[in-house]
mmCIF file of C-alpha atoms in Angstrom:
data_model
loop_
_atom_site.group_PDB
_atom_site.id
_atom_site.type_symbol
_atom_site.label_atom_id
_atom_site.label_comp_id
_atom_site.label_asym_id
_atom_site.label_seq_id
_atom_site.Cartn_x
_atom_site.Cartn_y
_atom_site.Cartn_z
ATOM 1 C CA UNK V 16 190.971 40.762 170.370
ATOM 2 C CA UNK V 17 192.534 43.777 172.215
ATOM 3 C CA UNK V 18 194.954 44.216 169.320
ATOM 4 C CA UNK V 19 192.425 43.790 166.685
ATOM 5 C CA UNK V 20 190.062 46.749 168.571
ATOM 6 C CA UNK V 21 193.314 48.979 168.846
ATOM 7 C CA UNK V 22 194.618 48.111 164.684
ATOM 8 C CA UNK V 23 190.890 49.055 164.143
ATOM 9 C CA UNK V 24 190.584 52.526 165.554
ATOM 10 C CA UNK V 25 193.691 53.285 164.153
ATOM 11 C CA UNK V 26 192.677 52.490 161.236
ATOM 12 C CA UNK V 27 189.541 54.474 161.440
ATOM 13 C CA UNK V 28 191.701 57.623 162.406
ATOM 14 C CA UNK V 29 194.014 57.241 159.461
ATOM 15 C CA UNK V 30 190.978 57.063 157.265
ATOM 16 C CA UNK V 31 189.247 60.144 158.670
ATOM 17 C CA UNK V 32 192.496 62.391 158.268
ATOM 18 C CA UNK V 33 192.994 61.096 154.463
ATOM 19 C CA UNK V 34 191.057 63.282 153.202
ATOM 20 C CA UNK V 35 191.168 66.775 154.760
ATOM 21 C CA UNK V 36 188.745 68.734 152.477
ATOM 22 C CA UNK V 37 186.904 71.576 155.330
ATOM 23 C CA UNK V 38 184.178 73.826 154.104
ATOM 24 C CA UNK V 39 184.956 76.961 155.314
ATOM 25 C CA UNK V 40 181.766 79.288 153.623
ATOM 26 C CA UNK V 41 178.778 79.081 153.711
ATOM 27 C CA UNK V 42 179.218 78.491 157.227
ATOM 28 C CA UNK V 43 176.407 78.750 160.030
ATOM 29 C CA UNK V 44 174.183 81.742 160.382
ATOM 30 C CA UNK V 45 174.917 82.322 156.753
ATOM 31 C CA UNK V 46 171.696 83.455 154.534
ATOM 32 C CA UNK V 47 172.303 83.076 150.879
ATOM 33 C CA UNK V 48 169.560 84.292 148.115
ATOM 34 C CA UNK V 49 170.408 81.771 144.822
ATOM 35 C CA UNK V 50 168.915 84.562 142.190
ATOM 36 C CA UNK V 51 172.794 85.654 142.055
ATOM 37 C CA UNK V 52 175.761 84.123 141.908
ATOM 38 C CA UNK V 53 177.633 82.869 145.812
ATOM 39 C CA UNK V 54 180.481 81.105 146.135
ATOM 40 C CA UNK V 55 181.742 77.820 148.236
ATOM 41 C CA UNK V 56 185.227 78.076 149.873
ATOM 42 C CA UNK V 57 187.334 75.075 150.823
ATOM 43 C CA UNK V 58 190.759 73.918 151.860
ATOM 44 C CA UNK V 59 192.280 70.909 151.230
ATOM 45 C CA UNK V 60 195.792 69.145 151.025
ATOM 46 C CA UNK V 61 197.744 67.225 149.124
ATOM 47 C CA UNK V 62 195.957 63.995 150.325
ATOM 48 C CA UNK V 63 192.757 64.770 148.677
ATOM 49 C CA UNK V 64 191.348 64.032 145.306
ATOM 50 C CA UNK V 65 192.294 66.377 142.402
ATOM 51 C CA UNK V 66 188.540 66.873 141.108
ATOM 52 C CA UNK V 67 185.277 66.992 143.442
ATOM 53 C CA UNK V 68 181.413 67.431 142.882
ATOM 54 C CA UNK V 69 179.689 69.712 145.023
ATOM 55 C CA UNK V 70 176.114 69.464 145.830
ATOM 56 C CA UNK V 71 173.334 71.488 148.017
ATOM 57 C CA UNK V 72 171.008 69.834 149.687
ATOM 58 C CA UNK V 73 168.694 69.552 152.696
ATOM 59 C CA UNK V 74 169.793 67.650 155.896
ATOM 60 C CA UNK V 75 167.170 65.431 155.416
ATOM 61 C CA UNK V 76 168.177 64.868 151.719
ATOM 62 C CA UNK V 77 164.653 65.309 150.403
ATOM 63 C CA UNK V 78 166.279 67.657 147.968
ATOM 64 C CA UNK V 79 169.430 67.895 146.628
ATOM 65 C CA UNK V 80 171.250 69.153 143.324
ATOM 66 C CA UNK V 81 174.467 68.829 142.109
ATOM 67 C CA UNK V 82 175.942 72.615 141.465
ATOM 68 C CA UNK V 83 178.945 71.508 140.640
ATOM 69 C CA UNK V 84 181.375 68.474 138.861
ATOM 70 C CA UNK V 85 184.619 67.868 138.277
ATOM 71 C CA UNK V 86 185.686 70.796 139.814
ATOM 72 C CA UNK V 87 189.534 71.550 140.743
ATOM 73 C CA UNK V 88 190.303 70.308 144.348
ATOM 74 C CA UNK V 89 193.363 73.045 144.448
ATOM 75 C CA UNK V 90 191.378 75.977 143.465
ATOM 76 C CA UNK V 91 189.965 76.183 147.081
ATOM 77 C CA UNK V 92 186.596 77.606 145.948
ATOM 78 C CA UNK V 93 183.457 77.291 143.222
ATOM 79 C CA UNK V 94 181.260 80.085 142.155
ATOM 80 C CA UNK V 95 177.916 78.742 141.350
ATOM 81 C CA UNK V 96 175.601 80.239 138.802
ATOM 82 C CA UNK V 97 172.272 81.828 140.003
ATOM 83 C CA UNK V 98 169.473 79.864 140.473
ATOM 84 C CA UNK V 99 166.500 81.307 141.697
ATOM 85 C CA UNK V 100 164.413 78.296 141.545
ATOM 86 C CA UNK V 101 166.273 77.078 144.650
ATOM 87 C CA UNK V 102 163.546 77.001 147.627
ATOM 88 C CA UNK V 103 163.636 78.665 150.967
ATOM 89 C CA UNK V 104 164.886 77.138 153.612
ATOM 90 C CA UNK V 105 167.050 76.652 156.965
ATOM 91 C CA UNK V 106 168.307 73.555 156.712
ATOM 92 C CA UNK V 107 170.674 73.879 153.857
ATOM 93 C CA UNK V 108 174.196 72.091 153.709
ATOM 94 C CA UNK V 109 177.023 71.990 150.336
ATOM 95 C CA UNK V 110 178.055 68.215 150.307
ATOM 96 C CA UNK V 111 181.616 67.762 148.642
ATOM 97 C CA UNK V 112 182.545 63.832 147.080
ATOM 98 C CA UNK V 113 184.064 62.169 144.913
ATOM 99 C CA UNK V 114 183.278 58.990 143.059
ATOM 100 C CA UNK V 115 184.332 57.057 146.207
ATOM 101 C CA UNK V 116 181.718 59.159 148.748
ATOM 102 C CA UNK V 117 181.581 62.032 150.686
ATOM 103 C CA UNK V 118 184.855 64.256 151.691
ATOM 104 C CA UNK V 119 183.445 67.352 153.505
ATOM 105 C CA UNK V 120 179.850 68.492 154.436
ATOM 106 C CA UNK V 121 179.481 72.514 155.490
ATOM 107 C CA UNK V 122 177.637 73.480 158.240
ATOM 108 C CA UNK V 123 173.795 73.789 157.962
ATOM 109 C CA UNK V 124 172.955 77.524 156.412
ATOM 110 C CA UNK V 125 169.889 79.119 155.093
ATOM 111 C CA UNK V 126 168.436 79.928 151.868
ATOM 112 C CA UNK V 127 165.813 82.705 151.025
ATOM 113 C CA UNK V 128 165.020 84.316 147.628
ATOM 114 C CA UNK V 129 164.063 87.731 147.162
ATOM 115 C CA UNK V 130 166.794 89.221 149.762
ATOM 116 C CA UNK V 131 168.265 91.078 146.837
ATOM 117 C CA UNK V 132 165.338 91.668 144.192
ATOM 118 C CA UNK V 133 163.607 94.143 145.717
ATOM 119 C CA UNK V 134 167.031 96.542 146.393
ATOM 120 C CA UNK V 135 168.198 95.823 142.788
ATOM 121 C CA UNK V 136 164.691 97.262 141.429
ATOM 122 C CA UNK V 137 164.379 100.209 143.675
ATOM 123 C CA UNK V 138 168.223 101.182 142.384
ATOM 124 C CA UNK V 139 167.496 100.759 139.140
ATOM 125 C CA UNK V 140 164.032 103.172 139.547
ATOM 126 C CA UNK V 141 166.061 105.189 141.694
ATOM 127 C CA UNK V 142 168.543 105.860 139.121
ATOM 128 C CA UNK V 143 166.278 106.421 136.040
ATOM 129 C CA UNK V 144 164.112 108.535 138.327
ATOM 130 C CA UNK V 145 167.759 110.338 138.887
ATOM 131 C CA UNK V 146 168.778 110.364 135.454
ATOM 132 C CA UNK V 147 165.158 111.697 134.728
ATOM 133 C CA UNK V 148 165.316 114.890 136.706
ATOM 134 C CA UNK V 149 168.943 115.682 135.708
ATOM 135 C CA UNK V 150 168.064 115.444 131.739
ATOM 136 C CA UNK V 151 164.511 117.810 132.946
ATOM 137 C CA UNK V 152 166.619 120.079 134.797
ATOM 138 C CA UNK V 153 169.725 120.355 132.077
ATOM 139 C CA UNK V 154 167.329 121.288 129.721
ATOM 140 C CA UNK V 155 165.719 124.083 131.589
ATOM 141 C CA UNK V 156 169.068 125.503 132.141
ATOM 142 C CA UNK V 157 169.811 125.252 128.789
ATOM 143 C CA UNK V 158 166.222 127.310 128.008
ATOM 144 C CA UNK V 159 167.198 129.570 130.354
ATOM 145 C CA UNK V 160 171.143 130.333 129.320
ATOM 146 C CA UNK V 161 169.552 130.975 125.562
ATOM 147 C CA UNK V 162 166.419 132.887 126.816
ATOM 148 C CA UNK V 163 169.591 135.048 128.714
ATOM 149 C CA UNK V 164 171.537 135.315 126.073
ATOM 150 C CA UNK V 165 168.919 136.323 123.471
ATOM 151 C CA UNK V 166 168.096 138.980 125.726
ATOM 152 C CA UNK V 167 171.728 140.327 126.793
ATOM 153 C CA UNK V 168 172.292 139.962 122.661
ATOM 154 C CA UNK V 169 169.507 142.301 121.901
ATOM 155 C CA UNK V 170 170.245 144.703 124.757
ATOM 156 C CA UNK V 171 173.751 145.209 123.335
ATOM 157 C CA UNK V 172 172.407 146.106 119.787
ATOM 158 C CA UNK V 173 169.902 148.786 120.941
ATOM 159 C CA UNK V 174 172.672 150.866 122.977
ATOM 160 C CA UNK V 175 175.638 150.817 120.644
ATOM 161 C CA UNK V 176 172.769 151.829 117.614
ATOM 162 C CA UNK V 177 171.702 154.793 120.442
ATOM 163 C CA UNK V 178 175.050 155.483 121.083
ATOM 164 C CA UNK V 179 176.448 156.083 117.827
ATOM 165 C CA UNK V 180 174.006 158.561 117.621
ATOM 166 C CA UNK V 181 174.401 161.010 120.377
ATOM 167 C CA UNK V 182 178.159 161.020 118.945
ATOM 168 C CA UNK V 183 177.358 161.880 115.456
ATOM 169 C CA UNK V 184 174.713 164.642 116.546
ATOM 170 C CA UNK V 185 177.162 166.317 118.618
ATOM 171 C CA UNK V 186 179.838 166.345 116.298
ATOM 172 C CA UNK V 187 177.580 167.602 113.747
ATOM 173 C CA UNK V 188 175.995 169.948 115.708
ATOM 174 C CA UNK V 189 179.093 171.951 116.746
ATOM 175 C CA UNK V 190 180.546 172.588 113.194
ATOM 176 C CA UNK V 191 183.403 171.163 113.359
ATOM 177 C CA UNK V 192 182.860 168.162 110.053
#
């Protein structure tokens, strides 16, 4: 019996270290908001299956959705696609299997939407309220260069016309054409 216990737990070893798939992100204390894209990290060896599945799901697996299949064991991460219909919560975890069961589960995280919606809008007003006041103000300069110019044009005609005057009457004046 004392051999049998000892083959056993050996056993059991060997099987927990055949597969040596580790979630490294998200990892705890993470916050992720699904209405953009986040990506799941993982290493693995040479022991582990070529193609995974990767799910999310709640510790108490009352939901759960597969974000992921057949996806390349070597490539050591997956991007997922935004999904904003994703619900909050703290009790979030990325499951990893195969067709033979679970290889890796991350450590519990959090999910909560809207983290990034409300920046993205205020840019994007930001920078049409920017692009608004530069457009205003490059056209005022450009009504004031032309107003400038207009004037600086005319004041050039009226002098030289005045000018060529005073020369002529001079001349004319002394005798000498």
């Amino acid at each position: 019996m004392t051999y049998f216990l000892v083959f056993l737990i050996s056993a059991l070893g060997f099987l927990s270290s055949a597969f040596a798939i580790t979630i490294t992100a998200p990892s705890s204390g993470t916050v992720w908001d699904f209405s953009t894209a986040k990506t799941i990290k993982f290493t693995s060896d040479s022991t582990d299956p070529s193609y995974i599945s990767i799910i999310l799901r709640n510790e108490d697996g009352s939901f759960q959705t597969k974000l992921a299949d057949n996806v390349k064991t070597s490539s050591g991460e997956y991007t997922t696609q935004p999904d904003p219909s994703i619900p909050n919560g703290d009790d979030y975890e990325i499951q990893i299997i195969d067709s033979a069961g679970q290889l890796a589960l991350s450590d519990v995280f959090t999910v909560e939407q809207g983290a990034s919606d409300s920046g993205t809008t205020s840019s994007s007003s930001s920078v049409t309220s920017s692009a608004t006041t530069t457009s205003t103000s490059a056209i005022s300069t450009f009504k004031s260069l032309t107003s400038t110019l207009t004037s600086t044009t005319s004041t050039l005609t009226s002098p030289a016309s005045s000018t060529s005057t005073l020369l002529t009457s001079p001349l004319s004046s002394s005798g000498m054409i």
